[in-house]
PDB file of C-alpha atoms in Angstrom:
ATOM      1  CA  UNK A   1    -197.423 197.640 -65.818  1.00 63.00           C
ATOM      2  CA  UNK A   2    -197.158 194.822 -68.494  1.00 69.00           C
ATOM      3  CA  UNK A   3    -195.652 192.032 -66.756  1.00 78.00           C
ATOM      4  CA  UNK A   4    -193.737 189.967 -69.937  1.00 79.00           C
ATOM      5  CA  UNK A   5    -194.125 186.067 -69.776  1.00 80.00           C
ATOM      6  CA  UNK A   6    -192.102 183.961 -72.823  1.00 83.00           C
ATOM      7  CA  UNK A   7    -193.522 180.825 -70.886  1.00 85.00           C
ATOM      8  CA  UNK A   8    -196.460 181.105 -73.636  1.00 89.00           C
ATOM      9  CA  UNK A   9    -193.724 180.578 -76.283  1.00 91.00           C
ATOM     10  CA  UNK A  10    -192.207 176.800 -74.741  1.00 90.00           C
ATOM     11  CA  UNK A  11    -195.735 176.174 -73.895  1.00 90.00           C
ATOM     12  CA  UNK A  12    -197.266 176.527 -77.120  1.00 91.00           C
ATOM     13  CA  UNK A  13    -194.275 175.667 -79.869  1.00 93.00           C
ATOM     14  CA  UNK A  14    -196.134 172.792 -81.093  1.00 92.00           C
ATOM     15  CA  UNK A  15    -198.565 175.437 -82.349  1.00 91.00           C
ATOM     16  CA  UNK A  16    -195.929 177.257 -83.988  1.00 93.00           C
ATOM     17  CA  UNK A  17    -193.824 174.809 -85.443  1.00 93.00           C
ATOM     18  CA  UNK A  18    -197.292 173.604 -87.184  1.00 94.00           C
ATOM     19  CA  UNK A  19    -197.869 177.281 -88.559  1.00 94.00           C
ATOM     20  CA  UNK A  20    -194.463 176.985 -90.051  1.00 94.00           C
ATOM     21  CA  UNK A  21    -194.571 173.703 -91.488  1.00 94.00           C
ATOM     22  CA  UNK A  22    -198.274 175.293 -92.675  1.00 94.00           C
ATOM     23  CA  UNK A  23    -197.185 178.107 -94.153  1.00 94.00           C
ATOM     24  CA  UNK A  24    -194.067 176.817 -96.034  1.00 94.00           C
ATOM     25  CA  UNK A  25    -196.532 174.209 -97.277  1.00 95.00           C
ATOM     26  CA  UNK A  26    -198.947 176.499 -98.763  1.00 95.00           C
ATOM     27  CA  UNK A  27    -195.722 178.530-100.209  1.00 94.00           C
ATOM     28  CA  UNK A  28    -194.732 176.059-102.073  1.00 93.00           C
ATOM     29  CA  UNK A  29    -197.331 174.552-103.381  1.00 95.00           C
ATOM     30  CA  UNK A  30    -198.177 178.586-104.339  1.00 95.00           C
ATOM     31  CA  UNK A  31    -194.975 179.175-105.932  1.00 93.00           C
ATOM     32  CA  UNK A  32    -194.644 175.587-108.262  1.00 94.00           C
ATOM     33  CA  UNK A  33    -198.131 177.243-109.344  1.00 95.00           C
ATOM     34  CA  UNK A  34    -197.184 180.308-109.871  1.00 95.00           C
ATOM     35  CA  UNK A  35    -194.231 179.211-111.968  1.00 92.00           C
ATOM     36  CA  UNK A  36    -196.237 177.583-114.737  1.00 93.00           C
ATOM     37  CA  UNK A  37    -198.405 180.232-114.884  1.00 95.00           C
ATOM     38  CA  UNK A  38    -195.759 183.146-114.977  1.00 93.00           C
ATOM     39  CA  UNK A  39    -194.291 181.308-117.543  1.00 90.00           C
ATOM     40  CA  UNK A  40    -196.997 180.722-119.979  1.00 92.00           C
ATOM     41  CA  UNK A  41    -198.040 184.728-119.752  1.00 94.00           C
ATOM     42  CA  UNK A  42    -194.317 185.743-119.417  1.00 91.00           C
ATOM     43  CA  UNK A  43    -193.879 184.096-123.148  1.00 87.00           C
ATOM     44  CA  UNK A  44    -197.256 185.528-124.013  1.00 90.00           C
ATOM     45  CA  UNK A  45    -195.899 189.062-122.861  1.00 90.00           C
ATOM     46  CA  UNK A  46    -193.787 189.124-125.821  1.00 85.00           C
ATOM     47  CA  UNK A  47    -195.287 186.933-128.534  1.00 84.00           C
ATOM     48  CA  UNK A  48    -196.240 187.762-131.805  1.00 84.00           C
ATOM     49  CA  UNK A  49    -199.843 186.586-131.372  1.00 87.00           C
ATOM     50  CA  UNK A  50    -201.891 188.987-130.403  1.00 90.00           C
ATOM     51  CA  UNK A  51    -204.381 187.697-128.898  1.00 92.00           C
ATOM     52  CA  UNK A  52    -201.768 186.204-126.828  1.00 91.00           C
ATOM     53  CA  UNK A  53    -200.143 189.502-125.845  1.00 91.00           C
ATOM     54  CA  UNK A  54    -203.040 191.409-124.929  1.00 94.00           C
ATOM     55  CA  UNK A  55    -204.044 188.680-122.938  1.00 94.00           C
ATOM     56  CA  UNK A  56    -201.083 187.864-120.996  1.00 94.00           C
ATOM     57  CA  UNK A  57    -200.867 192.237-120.487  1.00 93.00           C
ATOM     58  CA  UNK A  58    -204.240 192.370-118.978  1.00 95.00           C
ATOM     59  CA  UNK A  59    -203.391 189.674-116.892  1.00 95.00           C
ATOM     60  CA  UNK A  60    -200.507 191.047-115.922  1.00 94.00           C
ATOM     61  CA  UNK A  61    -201.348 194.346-115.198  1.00 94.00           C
ATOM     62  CA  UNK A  62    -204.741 193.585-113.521  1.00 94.00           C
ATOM     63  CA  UNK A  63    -203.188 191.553-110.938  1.00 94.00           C
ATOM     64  CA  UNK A  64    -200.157 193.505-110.646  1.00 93.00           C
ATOM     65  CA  UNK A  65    -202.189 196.701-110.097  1.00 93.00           C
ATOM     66  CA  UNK A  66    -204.722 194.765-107.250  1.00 93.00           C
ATOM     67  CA  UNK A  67    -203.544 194.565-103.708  1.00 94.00           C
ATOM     68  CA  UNK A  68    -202.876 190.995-102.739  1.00 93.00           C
ATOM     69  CA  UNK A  69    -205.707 191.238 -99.580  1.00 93.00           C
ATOM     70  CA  UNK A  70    -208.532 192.470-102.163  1.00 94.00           C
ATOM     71  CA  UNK A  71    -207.341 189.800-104.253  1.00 93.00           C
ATOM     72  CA  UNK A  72    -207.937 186.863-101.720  1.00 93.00           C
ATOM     73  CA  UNK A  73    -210.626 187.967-100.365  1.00 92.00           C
ATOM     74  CA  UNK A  74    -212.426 188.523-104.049  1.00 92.00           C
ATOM     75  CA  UNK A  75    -210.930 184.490-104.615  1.00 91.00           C
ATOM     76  CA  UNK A  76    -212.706 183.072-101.478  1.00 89.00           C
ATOM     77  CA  UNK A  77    -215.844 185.045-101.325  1.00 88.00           C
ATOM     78  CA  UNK A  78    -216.485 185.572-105.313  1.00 87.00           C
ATOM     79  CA  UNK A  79    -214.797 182.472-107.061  1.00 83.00           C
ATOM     80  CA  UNK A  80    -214.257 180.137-104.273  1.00 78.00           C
ATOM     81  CA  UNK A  81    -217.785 179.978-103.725  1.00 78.00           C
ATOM     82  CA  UNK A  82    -218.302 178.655-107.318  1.00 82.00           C
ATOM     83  CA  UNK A  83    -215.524 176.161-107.581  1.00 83.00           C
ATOM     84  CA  UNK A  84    -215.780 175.241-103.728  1.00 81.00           C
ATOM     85  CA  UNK A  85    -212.178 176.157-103.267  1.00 83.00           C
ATOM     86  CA  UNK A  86    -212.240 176.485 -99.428  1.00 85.00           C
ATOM     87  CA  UNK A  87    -209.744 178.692 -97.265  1.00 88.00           C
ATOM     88  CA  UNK A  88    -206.692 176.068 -98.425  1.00 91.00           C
ATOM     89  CA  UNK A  89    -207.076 176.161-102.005  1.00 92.00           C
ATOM     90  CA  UNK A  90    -208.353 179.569-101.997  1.00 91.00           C
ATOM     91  CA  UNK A  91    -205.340 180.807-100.428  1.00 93.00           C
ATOM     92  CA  UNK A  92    -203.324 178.864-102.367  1.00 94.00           C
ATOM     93  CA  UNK A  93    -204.281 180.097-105.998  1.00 94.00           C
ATOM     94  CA  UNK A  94    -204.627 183.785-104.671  1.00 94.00           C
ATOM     95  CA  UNK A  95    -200.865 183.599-104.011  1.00 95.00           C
ATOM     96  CA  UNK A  96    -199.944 181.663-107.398  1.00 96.00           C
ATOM     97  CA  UNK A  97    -201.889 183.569-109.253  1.00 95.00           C
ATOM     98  CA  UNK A  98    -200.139 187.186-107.548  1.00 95.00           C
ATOM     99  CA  UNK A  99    -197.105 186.039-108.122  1.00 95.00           C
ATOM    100  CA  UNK A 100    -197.626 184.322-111.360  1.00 94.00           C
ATOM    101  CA  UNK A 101    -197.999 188.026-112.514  1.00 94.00           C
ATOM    102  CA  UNK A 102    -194.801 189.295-111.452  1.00 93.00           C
ATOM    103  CA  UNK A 103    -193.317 186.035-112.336  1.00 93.00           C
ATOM    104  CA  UNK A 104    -194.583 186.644-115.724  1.00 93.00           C
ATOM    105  CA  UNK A 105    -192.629 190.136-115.982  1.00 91.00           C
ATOM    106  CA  UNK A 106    -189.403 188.248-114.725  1.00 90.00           C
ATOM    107  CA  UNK A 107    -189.502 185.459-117.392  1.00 88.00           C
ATOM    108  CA  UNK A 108    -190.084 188.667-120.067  1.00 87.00           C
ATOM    109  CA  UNK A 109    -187.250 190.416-119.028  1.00 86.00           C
ATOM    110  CA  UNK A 110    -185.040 187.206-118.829  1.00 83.00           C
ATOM    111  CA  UNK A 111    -186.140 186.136-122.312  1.00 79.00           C
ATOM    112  CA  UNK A 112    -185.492 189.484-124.428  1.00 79.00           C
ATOM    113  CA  UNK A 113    -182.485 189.928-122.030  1.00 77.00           C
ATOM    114  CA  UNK A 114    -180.893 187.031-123.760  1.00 75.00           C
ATOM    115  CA  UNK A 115    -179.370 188.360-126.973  1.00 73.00           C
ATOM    116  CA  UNK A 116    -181.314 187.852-129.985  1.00 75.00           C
ATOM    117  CA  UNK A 117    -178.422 186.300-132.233  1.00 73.00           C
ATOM    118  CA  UNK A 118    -178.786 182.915-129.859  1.00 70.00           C
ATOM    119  CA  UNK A 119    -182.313 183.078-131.853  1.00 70.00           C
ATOM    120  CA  UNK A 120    -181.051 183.667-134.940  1.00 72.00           C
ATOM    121  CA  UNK A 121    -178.627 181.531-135.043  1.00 76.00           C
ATOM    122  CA  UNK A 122    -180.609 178.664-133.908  1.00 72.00           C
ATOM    123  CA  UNK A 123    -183.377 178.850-136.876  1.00 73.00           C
ATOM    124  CA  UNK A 124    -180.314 179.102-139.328  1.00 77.00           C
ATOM    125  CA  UNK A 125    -179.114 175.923-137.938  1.00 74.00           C
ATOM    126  CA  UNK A 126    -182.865 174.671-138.768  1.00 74.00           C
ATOM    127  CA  UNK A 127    -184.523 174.452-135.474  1.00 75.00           C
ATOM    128  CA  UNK A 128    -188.005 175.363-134.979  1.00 74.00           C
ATOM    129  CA  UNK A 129    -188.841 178.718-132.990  1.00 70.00           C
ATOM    130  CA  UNK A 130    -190.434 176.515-130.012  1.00 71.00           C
ATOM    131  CA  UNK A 131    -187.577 174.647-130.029  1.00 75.00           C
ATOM    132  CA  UNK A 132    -184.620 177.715-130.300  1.00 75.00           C
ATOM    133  CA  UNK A 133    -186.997 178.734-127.369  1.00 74.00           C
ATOM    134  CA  UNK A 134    -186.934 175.558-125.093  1.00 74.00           C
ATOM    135  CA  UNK A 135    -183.130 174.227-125.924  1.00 72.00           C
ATOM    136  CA  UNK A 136    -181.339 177.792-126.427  1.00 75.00           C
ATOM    137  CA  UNK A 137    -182.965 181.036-125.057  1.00 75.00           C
ATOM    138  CA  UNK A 138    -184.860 179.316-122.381  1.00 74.00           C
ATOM    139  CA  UNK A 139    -181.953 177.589-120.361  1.00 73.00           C
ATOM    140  CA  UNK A 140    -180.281 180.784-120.787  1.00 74.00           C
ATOM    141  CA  UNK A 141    -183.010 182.788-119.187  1.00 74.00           C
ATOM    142  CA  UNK A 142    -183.501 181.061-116.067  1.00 76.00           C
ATOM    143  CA  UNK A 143    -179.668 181.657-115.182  1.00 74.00           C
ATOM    144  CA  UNK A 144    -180.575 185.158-115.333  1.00 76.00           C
ATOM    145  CA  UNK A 145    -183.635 184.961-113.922  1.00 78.00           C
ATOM    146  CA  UNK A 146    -182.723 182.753-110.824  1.00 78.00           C
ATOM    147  CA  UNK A 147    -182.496 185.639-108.370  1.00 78.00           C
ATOM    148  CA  UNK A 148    -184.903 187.190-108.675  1.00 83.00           C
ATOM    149  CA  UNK A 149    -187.425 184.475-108.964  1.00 83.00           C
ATOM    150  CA  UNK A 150    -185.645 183.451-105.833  1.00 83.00           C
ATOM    151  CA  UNK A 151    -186.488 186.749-104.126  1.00 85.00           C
ATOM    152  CA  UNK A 152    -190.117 186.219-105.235  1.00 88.00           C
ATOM    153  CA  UNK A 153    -190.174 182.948-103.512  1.00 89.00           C
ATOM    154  CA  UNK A 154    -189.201 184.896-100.130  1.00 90.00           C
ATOM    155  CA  UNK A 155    -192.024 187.573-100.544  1.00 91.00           C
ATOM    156  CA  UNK A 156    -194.928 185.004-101.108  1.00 92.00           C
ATOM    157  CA  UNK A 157    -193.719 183.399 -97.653  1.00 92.00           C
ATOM    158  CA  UNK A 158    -194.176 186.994 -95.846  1.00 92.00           C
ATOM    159  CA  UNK A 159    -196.686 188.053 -98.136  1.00 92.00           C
ATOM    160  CA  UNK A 160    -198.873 184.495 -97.246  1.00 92.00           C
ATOM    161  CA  UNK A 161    -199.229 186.104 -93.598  1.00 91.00           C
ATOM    162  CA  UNK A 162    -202.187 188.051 -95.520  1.00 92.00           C
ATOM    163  CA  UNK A 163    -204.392 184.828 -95.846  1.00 91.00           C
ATOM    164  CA  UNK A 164    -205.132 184.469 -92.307  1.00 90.00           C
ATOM    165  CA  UNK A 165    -208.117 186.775 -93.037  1.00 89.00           C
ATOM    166  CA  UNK A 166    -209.974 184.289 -95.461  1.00 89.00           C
ATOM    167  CA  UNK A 167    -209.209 181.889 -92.129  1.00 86.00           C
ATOM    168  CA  UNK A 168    -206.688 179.505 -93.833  1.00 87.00           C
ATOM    169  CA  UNK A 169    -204.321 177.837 -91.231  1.00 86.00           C
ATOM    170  CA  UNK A 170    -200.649 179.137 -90.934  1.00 91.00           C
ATOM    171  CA  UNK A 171    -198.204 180.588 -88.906  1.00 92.00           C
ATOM    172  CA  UNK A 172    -200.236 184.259 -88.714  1.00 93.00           C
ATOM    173  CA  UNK A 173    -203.455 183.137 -87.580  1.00 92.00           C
ATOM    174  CA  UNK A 174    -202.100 180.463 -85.176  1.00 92.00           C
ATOM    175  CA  UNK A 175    -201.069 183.285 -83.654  1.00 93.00           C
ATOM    176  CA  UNK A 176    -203.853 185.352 -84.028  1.00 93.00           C
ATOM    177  CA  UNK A 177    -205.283 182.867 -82.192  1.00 92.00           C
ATOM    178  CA  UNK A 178    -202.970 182.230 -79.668  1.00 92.00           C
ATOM    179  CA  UNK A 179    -203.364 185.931 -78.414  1.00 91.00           C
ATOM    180  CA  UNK A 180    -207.177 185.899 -78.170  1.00 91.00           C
ATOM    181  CA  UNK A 181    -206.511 182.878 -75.720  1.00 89.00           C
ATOM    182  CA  UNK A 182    -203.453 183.574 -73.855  1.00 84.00           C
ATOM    183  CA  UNK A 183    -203.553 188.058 -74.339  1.00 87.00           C
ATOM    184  CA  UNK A 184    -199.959 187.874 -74.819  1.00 86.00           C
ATOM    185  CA  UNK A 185    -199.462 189.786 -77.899  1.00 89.00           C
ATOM    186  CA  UNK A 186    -195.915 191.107 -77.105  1.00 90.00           C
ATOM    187  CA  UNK A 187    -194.737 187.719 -76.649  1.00 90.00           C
ATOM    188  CA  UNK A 188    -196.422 186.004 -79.215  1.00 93.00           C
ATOM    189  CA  UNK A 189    -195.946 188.450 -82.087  1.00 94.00           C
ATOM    190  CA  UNK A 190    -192.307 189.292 -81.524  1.00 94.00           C
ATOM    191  CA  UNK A 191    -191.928 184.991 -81.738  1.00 94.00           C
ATOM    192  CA  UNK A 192    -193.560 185.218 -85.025  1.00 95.00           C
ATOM    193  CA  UNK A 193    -191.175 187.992 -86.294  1.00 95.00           C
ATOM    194  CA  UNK A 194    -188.190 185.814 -85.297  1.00 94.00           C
ATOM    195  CA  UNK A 195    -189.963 182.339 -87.003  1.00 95.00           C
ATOM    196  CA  UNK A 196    -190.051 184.766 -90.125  1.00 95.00           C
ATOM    197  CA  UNK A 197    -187.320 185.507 -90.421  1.00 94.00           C
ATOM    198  CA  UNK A 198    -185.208 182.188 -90.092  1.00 93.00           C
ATOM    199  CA  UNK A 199    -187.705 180.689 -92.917  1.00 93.00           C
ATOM    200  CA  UNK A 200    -186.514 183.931 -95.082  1.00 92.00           C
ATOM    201  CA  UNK A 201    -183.228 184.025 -93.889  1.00 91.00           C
ATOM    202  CA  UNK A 202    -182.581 180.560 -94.184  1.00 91.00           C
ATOM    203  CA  UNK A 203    -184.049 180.443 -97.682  1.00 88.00           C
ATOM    204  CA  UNK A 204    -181.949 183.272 -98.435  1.00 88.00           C
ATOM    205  CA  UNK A 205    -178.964 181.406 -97.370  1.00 88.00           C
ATOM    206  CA  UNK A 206    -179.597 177.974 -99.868  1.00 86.00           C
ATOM    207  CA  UNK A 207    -180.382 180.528-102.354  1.00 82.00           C
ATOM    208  CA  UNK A 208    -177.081 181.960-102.235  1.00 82.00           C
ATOM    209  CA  UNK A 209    -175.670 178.465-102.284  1.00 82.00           C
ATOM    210  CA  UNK A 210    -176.883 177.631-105.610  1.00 78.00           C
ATOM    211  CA  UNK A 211    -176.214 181.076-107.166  1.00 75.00           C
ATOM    212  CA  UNK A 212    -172.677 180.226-106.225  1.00 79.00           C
ATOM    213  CA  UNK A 213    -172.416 176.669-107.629  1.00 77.00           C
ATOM    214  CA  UNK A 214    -174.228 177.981-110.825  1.00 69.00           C
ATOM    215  CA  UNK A 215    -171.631 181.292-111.363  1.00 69.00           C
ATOM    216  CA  UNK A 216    -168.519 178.670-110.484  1.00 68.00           C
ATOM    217  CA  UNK A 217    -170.389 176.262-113.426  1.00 64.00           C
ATOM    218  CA  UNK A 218    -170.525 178.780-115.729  1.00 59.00           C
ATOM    219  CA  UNK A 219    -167.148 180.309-115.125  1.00 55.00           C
TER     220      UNK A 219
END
């Protein structure tokens, strides 16, 4: 009979509280990345170059249509041996560039979600189409957009539990590790499920925050 011991939790949160700190780290460093990079193929998604377009759609739809494990994997092994990424960095633009992908389909949607007379009436007042873009439609956007960029920011944290398998320090393989030496699995792994969910939860929480200051703004 399995005889339950939480001691290994008190014992080792040092270890834990690292793989937190770790894997929020390598989030967000991930996700400012990924921002850039949805935005630039997001605006490519829908412009009238196109080269651009067909670019920014294979992009897109490549990554989208890859399985974020294959995709890390094919970064450190394939690529990272090139560039020298290492696990860190390897890790780190596997999960930008996932997510720059679906970023990239948020940004499109927010942009042609935004009425087109804000366009219009921007070049008739004489301003440029980059900048009716960056002043007007832009700002606009990222109001709508907000959420569910928000939401994406919560799925890279769960989703970076996948990069333990390129051996990249975090929360996951701290406690991969942890189990090999202590064979406490129960223990260990229903910890981890709880640390998950206060990073998500609590993220969820300051996102709702500024959703609210932002609809009371605009109201």
């Amino acid at each position: 009979m399995y005889m339950y011991d939480w001691s290994v939790i008190t014992r080792n949160m040092d270890v834990f509280i690292y793989g937190a700190l770790k894997t929020l780290e390598i989030s967000a460093i991930s996700i400012l990345l990924a921002i850039p990079i949805g935005i630039i193929f997001g605006m490519g998604r829908i412009s009238k170059n196109k080269f651009f377009r067909l670019i920014s759609s294979i992009y897109v739809e490549i990554i989208r249509g890859v399985p974020l494990l294959v995709l890390l994997i094919w970064i450190f092994f394939v690529l990272g041996q090139f560039l020298k990424l290492g696990s860190y960095w390897g890790s780190i633009w596997g999960l930008a560039i996932f997510a720059g992908a679906f970023i990239a389909e948020i940004v499109r949607s927010g942009i042609q979600g935004v009425p087109k007379g804000q366009m219009e009436a921007a070049r008739s007042l004489g301003m440029s189409h980059a900048k009716a873009m960056t002043h007007i439609v832009l700002p606009q956007a990222f109001r709508r957009v907000l959420p569910p960029l928000a939401s994406q920011f919560i799925m890279l944290i769960k989703d970076s539990s996948l990069i333990s398998i390129i051996g990249a320090t975090e929360l996951t393989l701290d406690a991969k590790n942890l189990v090999a030496t202590s064979f406490r699995s129960i223990e260990v792994w229903t910890f981890v499920a709880v640390v998950y969910f206060i990073m998500t939860f609590s993220l969820s929480l300051i996102i709702r925050y500024f959703e609210t200051r932002l609809s009371k703004s605009e109201a």
